[in-house]
JSON list of C-alpha atoms in Angstrom, two decimals:
[
{"chain": "C", "resi": 1087, "resn": "MET", "atom": "CA", "xyz": [3.67, -5.29, -162.04]},
{"chain": "C", "resi": 1088, "resn": "LEU", "atom": "CA", "xyz": [2.34, -4.84, -158.57]},
{"chain": "C", "resi": 1089, "resn": "GLY", "atom": "CA", "xyz": [2.46, -1.38, -157.18]},
{"chain": "C", "resi": 1090, "resn": "SER", "atom": "CA", "xyz": [3.20, 0.37, -160.46]},
{"chain": "C", "resi": 1091, "resn": "SER", "atom": "CA", "xyz": [1.67, 3.81, -160.84]},
{"chain": "C", "resi": 1092, "resn": "SER", "atom": "CA", "xyz": [-0.16, 2.78, -163.99]},
{"chain": "C", "resi": 1093, "resn": "ASP", "atom": "CA", "xyz": [-2.09, 0.03, -162.09]},
{"chain": "C", "resi": 1094, "resn": "ARG", "atom": "CA", "xyz": [-3.18, 2.25, -159.24]},
{"chain": "C", "resi": 1095, "resn": "ARG", "atom": "CA", "xyz": [-5.71, 5.07, -159.41]},
{"chain": "C", "resi": 1096, "resn": "ARG", "atom": "CA", "xyz": [-5.88, 7.87, -156.96]},
{"chain": "C", "resi": 1097, "resn": "PRO", "atom": "CA", "xyz": [-9.27, 8.25, -155.26]},
{"chain": "C", "resi": 1098, "resn": "ASP", "atom": "CA", "xyz": [-9.97, 11.49, -157.12]},
{"chain": "C", "resi": 1099, "resn": "ASP", "atom": "CA", "xyz": [-9.20, 9.79, -160.47]},
{"chain": "C", "resi": 1100, "resn": "THR", "atom": "CA", "xyz": [-11.86, 7.18, -159.70]},
{"chain": "C", "resi": 1101, "resn": "ALA", "atom": "CA", "xyz": [-14.40, 9.83, -158.78]},
{"chain": "C", "resi": 1102, "resn": "SER", "atom": "CA", "xyz": [-13.78, 11.81, -161.95]},
{"chain": "C", "resi": 1103, "resn": "ALA", "atom": "CA", "xyz": [-13.91, 8.63, -164.05]},
{"chain": "C", "resi": 1104, "resn": "ASP", "atom": "CA", "xyz": [-17.26, 7.68, -162.48]},
{"chain": "C", "resi": 1105, "resn": "LEU", "atom": "CA", "xyz": [-18.62, 11.19, -163.00]},
{"chain": "C", "resi": 1106, "resn": "SER", "atom": "CA", "xyz": [-17.59, 11.26, -166.65]},
{"chain": "C", "resi": 1107, "resn": "LEU", "atom": "CA", "xyz": [-19.05, 7.79, -167.13]},
{"chain": "C", "resi": 1108, "resn": "SER", "atom": "CA", "xyz": [-22.38, 8.89, -165.73]},
{"chain": "C", "resi": 1109, "resn": "ARG", "atom": "CA", "xyz": [-22.39, 12.00, -167.92]},
{"chain": "C", "resi": 1110, "resn": "ASP", "atom": "CA", "xyz": [-21.63, 9.97, -171.01]},
{"chain": "C", "resi": 1111, "resn": "SER", "atom": "CA", "xyz": [-24.38, 7.47, -170.30]},
{"chain": "C", "resi": 1112, "resn": "GLY", "atom": "CA", "xyz": [-26.94, 10.23, -169.78]},
{"chain": "C", "resi": 1113, "resn": "ARG", "atom": "CA", "xyz": [-27.43, 9.08, -166.21]},
{"chain": "C", "resi": 1114, "resn": "GLU", "atom": "CA", "xyz": [-27.03, 11.51, -163.32]},
{"chain": "C", "resi": 1115, "resn": "PRO", "atom": "CA", "xyz": [-24.64, 10.68, -160.48]},
{"chain": "C", "resi": 1116, "resn": "GLU", "atom": "CA", "xyz": [-26.26, 8.84, -157.60]},
{"chain": "C", "resi": 1117, "resn": "SER", "atom": "CA", "xyz": [-26.05, 11.77, -155.22]},
{"chain": "C", "resi": 1118, "resn": "GLN", "atom": "CA", "xyz": [-28.20, 13.87, -157.53]},
{"chain": "C", "resi": 1119, "resn": "GLU", "atom": "CA", "xyz": [-30.73, 11.06, -158.05]},
{"chain": "C", "resi": 1120, "resn": "ARG", "atom": "CA", "xyz": [-31.39, 10.95, -154.33]},
{"chain": "C", "resi": 1121, "resn": "CYS", "atom": "CA", "xyz": [-31.99, 14.70, -154.23]},
{"chain": "C", "resi": 1122, "resn": "SER", "atom": "CA", "xyz": [-35.17, 14.58, -156.26]},
{"chain": "C", "resi": 1123, "resn": "ALA", "atom": "CA", "xyz": [-38.04, 16.70, -154.99]},
{"chain": "C", "resi": 1124, "resn": "PRO", "atom": "CA", "xyz": [-39.89, 14.99, -152.13]},
{"chain": "C", "resi": 1125, "resn": "GLU", "atom": "CA", "xyz": [-43.56, 14.29, -152.42]},
{"chain": "C", "resi": 1126, "resn": "PRO", "atom": "CA", "xyz": [-45.82, 16.62, -150.45]},
{"chain": "C", "resi": 1127, "resn": "ALA", "atom": "CA", "xyz": [-45.94, 15.62, -146.80]},
{"chain": "C", "resi": 1128, "resn": "PHE", "atom": "CA", "xyz": [-49.64, 16.47, -146.52]},
{"chain": "C", "resi": 1129, "resn": "ALA", "atom": "CA", "xyz": [-52.57, 16.64, -148.90]},
{"chain": "C", "resi": 1130, "resn": "VAL", "atom": "CA", "xyz": [-56.23, 17.46, -148.37]},
{"chain": "C", "resi": 1131, "resn": "GLU", "atom": "CA", "xyz": [-59.14, 17.07, -150.76]},
{"chain": "C", "resi": 1132, "resn": "LEU", "atom": "CA", "xyz": [-62.67, 18.39, -150.37]},
{"chain": "C", "resi": 1133, "resn": "VAL", "atom": "CA", "xyz": [-65.66, 16.56, -151.85]},
{"chain": "C", "resi": 1134, "resn": "LEU", "atom": "CA", "xyz": [-69.08, 18.24, -151.66]},
{"chain": "C", "resi": 1135, "resn": "ASP", "atom": "CA", "xyz": [-71.95, 15.83, -152.22]},
{"chain": "C", "resi": 1136, "resn": "GLY", "atom": "CA", "xyz": [-75.61, 16.20, -151.39]},
{"chain": "C", "resi": 1137, "resn": "HIS", "atom": "CA", "xyz": [-76.13, 17.37, -147.84]},
{"chain": "C", "resi": 1138, "resn": "TYR", "atom": "CA", "xyz": [-72.64, 16.54, -146.62]},
{"chain": "C", "resi": 1139, "resn": "ALA", "atom": "CA", "xyz": [-68.98, 17.30, -147.27]},
{"chain": "C", "resi": 1140, "resn": "VAL", "atom": "CA", "xyz": [-66.09, 14.85, -147.10]},
{"chain": "C", "resi": 1141, "resn": "VAL", "atom": "CA", "xyz": [-62.58, 16.06, -146.35]},
{"chain": "C", "resi": 1142, "resn": "LEU", "atom": "CA", "xyz": [-59.91, 13.50, -147.24]},
{"chain": "C", "resi": 1143, "resn": "LEU", "atom": "CA", "xyz": [-56.59, 13.84, -145.39]},
{"chain": "C", "resi": 1144, "resn": "GLU", "atom": "CA", "xyz": [-53.39, 12.14, -146.52]},
{"chain": "C", "resi": 1145, "resn": "GLY", "atom": "CA", "xyz": [-49.83, 12.10, -145.21]},
{"chain": "C", "resi": 1146, "resn": "ARG", "atom": "CA", "xyz": [-48.48, 13.90, -142.16]},
{"chain": "C", "resi": 1147, "resn": "LEU", "atom": "CA", "xyz": [-50.65, 16.67, -140.72]},
{"chain": "C", "resi": 1148, "resn": "GLU", "atom": "CA", "xyz": [-48.17, 19.05, -139.17]},
{"chain": "C", "resi": 1149, "resn": "GLN", "atom": "CA", "xyz": [-48.12, 22.79, -138.57]},
{"chain": "C", "resi": 1150, "resn": "ALA", "atom": "CA", "xyz": [-47.06, 23.53, -142.16]},
{"chain": "C", "resi": 1151, "resn": "GLY", "atom": "CA", "xyz": [-50.25, 21.94, -143.53]},
{"chain": "C", "resi": 1152, "resn": "CYS", "atom": "CA", "xyz": [-52.67, 23.58, -141.11]},
{"chain": "C", "resi": 1153, "resn": "THR", "atom": "CA", "xyz": [-53.44, 26.61, -143.27]},
{"chain": "C", "resi": 1154, "resn": "LEU", "atom": "CA", "xyz": [-54.42, 24.40, -146.20]},
{"chain": "C", "resi": 1155, "resn": "LEU", "atom": "CA", "xyz": [-56.57, 22.24, -143.92]},
{"chain": "C", "resi": 1156, "resn": "GLN", "atom": "CA", "xyz": [-58.24, 25.31, -142.37]},
{"chain": "C", "resi": 1157, "resn": "GLU", "atom": "CA", "xyz": [-59.13, 26.63, -145.83]},
{"chain": "C", "resi": 1158, "resn": "LYS", "atom": "CA", "xyz": [-60.70, 23.33, -146.93]},
{"chain": "C", "resi": 1159, "resn": "LEU", "atom": "CA", "xyz": [-62.57, 22.87, -143.66]},
{"chain": "C", "resi": 1160, "resn": "ALA", "atom": "CA", "xyz": [-63.90, 26.44, -143.79]},
{"chain": "C", "resi": 1161, "resn": "ARG", "atom": "CA", "xyz": [-65.21, 25.81, -147.32]},
{"chain": "C", "resi": 1162, "resn": "ALA", "atom": "CA", "xyz": [-66.78, 22.53, -146.22]},
{"chain": "C", "resi": 1163, "resn": "LEU", "atom": "CA", "xyz": [-68.45, 24.08, -143.18]},
{"chain": "C", "resi": 1164, "resn": "ALA", "atom": "CA", "xyz": [-69.74, 27.05, -145.16]},
{"chain": "C", "resi": 1165, "resn": "ALA", "atom": "CA", "xyz": [-71.04, 24.96, -148.06]},
{"chain": "C", "resi": 1166, "resn": "ARG", "atom": "CA", "xyz": [-73.69, 23.08, -146.09]},
{"chain": "C", "resi": 1167, "resn": "TYR", "atom": "CA", "xyz": [-76.08, 24.26, -143.40]},
{"chain": "C", "resi": 1168, "resn": "PRO", "atom": "CA", "xyz": [-76.23, 22.67, -140.98]},
{"chain": "C", "resi": 1169, "resn": "ALA", "atom": "CA", "xyz": [-72.71, 21.46, -141.54]},
{"chain": "C", "resi": 1170, "resn": "TRP", "atom": "CA", "xyz": [-72.51, 17.72, -142.07]},
{"chain": "C", "resi": 1171, "resn": "LEU", "atom": "CA", "xyz": [-68.84, 16.94, -142.34]},
{"chain": "C", "resi": 1172, "resn": "VAL", "atom": "CA", "xyz": [-66.99, 13.65, -142.65]},
{"chain": "C", "resi": 1173, "resn": "THR", "atom": "CA", "xyz": [-63.24, 13.85, -142.15]},
{"chain": "C", "resi": 1174, "resn": "ASP", "atom": "CA", "xyz": [-61.57, 10.77, -143.65]},
{"chain": "C", "resi": 1175, "resn": "VAL", "atom": "CA", "xyz": [-58.25, 10.12, -141.91]},
{"chain": "C", "resi": 1176, "resn": "SER", "atom": "CA", "xyz": [-57.64, 6.62, -143.29]},
{"chain": "C", "resi": 1177, "resn": "ALA", "atom": "CA", "xyz": [-54.58, 7.84, -145.25]},
{"chain": "C", "resi": 1178, "resn": "LEU", "atom": "CA", "xyz": [-53.32, 10.10, -142.45]},
{"chain": "C", "resi": 1179, "resn": "GLU", "atom": "CA", "xyz": [-50.00, 8.90, -141.06]},
{"chain": "C", "resi": 1180, "resn": "PHE", "atom": "CA", "xyz": [-49.59, 11.41, -138.23]},
{"chain": "C", "resi": 1181, "resn": "ALA", "atom": "CA", "xyz": [-51.14, 14.54, -136.76]},
{"chain": "C", "resi": 1182, "resn": "ASP", "atom": "CA", "xyz": [-49.33, 16.96, -134.47]},
{"chain": "C", "resi": 1183, "resn": "SER", "atom": "CA", "xyz": [-51.02, 19.17, -131.87]},
{"chain": "C", "resi": 1184, "resn": "PHE", "atom": "CA", "xyz": [-51.49, 22.00, -134.39]},
{"chain": "C", "resi": 1185, "resn": "GLY", "atom": "CA", "xyz": [-53.35, 19.73, -136.79]},
{"chain": "C", "resi": 1186, "resn": "LEU", "atom": "CA", "xyz": [-55.47, 18.26, -134.02]},
{"chain": "C", "resi": 1187, "resn": "ALA", "atom": "CA", "xyz": [-56.38, 21.78, -132.89]},
{"chain": "C", "resi": 1188, "resn": "VAL", "atom": "CA", "xyz": [-57.62, 22.59, -136.42]},
{"chain": "C", "resi": 1189, "resn": "LEU", "atom": "CA", "xyz": [-59.78, 19.44, -136.40]},
{"chain": "C", "resi": 1190, "resn": "LEU", "atom": "CA", "xyz": [-61.14, 20.33, -132.96]},
{"chain": "C", "resi": 1191, "resn": "GLY", "atom": "CA", "xyz": [-62.04, 23.82, -134.18]},
{"chain": "C", "resi": 1192, "resn": "ALA", "atom": "CA", "xyz": [-63.93, 22.37, -137.15]},
{"chain": "C", "resi": 1193, "resn": "ASP", "atom": "CA", "xyz": [-65.78, 19.97, -134.86]},
{"chain": "C", "resi": 1194, "resn": "ARG", "atom": "CA", "xyz": [-66.80, 22.83, -132.53]},
{"chain": "C", "resi": 1195, "resn": "HIS", "atom": "CA", "xyz": [-67.91, 24.97, -135.47]},
{"chain": "C", "resi": 1196, "resn": "ALA", "atom": "CA", "xyz": [-70.01, 22.15, -136.92]},
{"chain": "C", "resi": 1197, "resn": "ARG", "atom": "CA", "xyz": [-71.73, 21.58, -133.56]},
{"chain": "C", "resi": 1198, "resn": "ALA", "atom": "CA", "xyz": [-72.28, 25.30, -132.98]},
{"chain": "C", "resi": 1199, "resn": "SER", "atom": "CA", "xyz": [-74.13, 25.54, -136.30]},
{"chain": "C", "resi": 1200, "resn": "GLY", "atom": "CA", "xyz": [-76.35, 22.56, -135.44]},
{"chain": "C", "resi": 1201, "resn": "GLY", "atom": "CA", "xyz": [-74.33, 20.16, -137.56]},
{"chain": "C", "resi": 1202, "resn": "ARG", "atom": "CA", "xyz": [-71.87, 17.35, -136.95]},
{"chain": "C", "resi": 1203, "resn": "MET", "atom": "CA", "xyz": [-68.38, 16.29, -137.83]},
{"chain": "C", "resi": 1204, "resn": "ILE", "atom": "CA", "xyz": [-67.55, 12.59, -137.92]},
{"chain": "C", "resi": 1205, "resn": "VAL", "atom": "CA", "xyz": [-63.98, 11.31, -138.21]},
{"chain": "C", "resi": 1206, "resn": "SER", "atom": "CA", "xyz": [-63.73, 8.12, -140.25]},
{"chain": "C", "resi": 1207, "resn": "GLY", "atom": "CA", "xyz": [-61.02, 5.58, -140.95]},
{"chain": "C", "resi": 1208, "resn": "ALA", "atom": "CA", "xyz": [-58.75, 6.23, -137.97]},
{"chain": "C", "resi": 1209, "resn": "GLY", "atom": "CA", "xyz": [-56.13, 3.52, -137.71]},
{"chain": "C", "resi": 1210, "resn": "ASP", "atom": "CA", "xyz": [-54.61, 2.15, -134.54]},
{"chain": "C", "resi": 1211, "resn": "THR", "atom": "CA", "xyz": [-51.80, 4.73, -134.49]},
{"chain": "C", "resi": 1212, "resn": "LEU", "atom": "CA", "xyz": [-54.12, 7.71, -134.78]},
{"chain": "C", "resi": 1213, "resn": "ARG", "atom": "CA", "xyz": [-56.59, 6.23, -132.29]},
{"chain": "C", "resi": 1214, "resn": "ALA", "atom": "CA", "xyz": [-53.75, 5.78, -129.79]},
{"chain": "C", "resi": 1215, "resn": "LEU", "atom": "CA", "xyz": [-52.64, 9.37, -130.35]},
{"chain": "C", "resi": 1216, "resn": "LEU", "atom": "CA", "xyz": [-56.18, 10.65, -129.77]},
{"chain": "C", "resi": 1217, "resn": "ALA", "atom": "CA", "xyz": [-56.53, 8.51, -126.64]},
{"chain": "C", "resi": 1218, "resn": "ARG", "atom": "CA", "xyz": [-53.22, 9.81, -125.21]},
{"chain": "C", "resi": 1219, "resn": "ARG", "atom": "CA", "xyz": [-54.47, 13.37, -125.64]},
{"chain": "C", "resi": 1220, "resn": "GLY", "atom": "CA", "xyz": [-57.97, 12.63, -124.32]},
{"chain": "C", "resi": 1221, "resn": "LEU", "atom": "CA", "xyz": [-59.56, 13.37, -127.69]},
{"chain": "C", "resi": 1222, "resn": "ASP", "atom": "CA", "xyz": [-60.98, 9.93, -128.41]},
{"chain": "C", "resi": 1223, "resn": "ALA", "atom": "CA", "xyz": [-64.12, 10.91, -126.47]},
{"chain": "C", "resi": 1224, "resn": "VAL", "atom": "CA", "xyz": [-64.40, 14.29, -128.22]},
{"chain": "C", "resi": 1225, "resn": "PHE", "atom": "CA", "xyz": [-64.55, 13.20, -131.86]},
{"chain": "C", "resi": 1226, "resn": "GLU", "atom": "CA", "xyz": [-67.36, 11.07, -133.21]},
{"chain": "C", "resi": 1227, "resn": "MET", "atom": "CA", "xyz": [-65.56, 8.17, -134.87]},
{"chain": "C", "resi": 1228, "resn": "ARG", "atom": "CA", "xyz": [-66.70, 5.65, -137.50]},
{"chain": "C", "resi": 1229, "resn": "ALA", "atom": "CA", "xyz": [-64.81, 2.92, -139.31]},
{"chain": "C", "resi": 1230, "resn": "THR", "atom": "CA", "xyz": [-65.59, 4.09, -142.86]},
{"chain": "C", "resi": 1231, "resn": "VAL", "atom": "CA", "xyz": [-66.80, 7.12, -144.79]},
{"chain": "C", "resi": 1232, "resn": "GLY", "atom": "CA", "xyz": [-69.89, 5.16, -145.83]},
{"chain": "C", "resi": 1233, "resn": "GLU", "atom": "CA", "xyz": [-70.78, 4.37, -142.23]},
{"chain": "C", "resi": 1234, "resn": "ALA", "atom": "CA", "xyz": [-70.31, 8.04, -141.27]},
{"chain": "C", "resi": 1235, "resn": "ILE", "atom": "CA", "xyz": [-72.54, 9.26, -144.09]},
{"chain": "C", "resi": 1236, "resn": "ALA", "atom": "CA", "xyz": [-75.24, 6.74, -143.20]},
{"chain": "C", "resi": 1237, "resn": "ASP", "atom": "CA", "xyz": [-75.13, 7.90, -139.57]},
{"chain": "C", "resi": 1238, "resn": "LEU", "atom": "CA", "xyz": [-75.48, 11.53, -140.66]},
{"chain": "C", "resi": 1239, "resn": "TYR", "atom": "CA", "xyz": [-78.55, 10.76, -142.73]},
{"chain": "C", "resi": 1240, "resn": "LEU", "atom": "CA", "xyz": [-80.09, 8.54, -140.07]},
{"chain": "C", "resi": 1241, "resn": "GLY", "atom": "CA", "xyz": [-79.31, 10.97, -137.26]},
{"chain": "C", "resi": 1242, "resn": "ARG", "atom": "CA", "xyz": [-77.37, 8.43, -135.23]}
]
């Protein structure tokens, strides 16, 4: 019979039926699945090797990640004298003005100690960002970490 109360479910009956179904199957409701913990927005890794240090940046460098980056850069700059530092930004998606200021500070510190900082792996997006802010002429840039390391050793 059309329109009988036994054929129709109220919206809240459907929701409770779906919720009980998901509990019985051991599967969480969709809304909870989407609320899983997000991956870190920014990661930094320090590699000390020979006469140089490589700092690998990944994700979105925003104000929240600046303290972590400052700590790693300080360790890298203190570990080698003069400081030879390669900052690999090939996995960096974005950098805000706070993050760029931290990189500028590391570059100045490296130069002040008679060393160098070379930025490697900058993609088109990051290069455009640096150009808009007038920083493309400030940072030494190379295509790869290997090229940057070779230039450090050869003094180019």
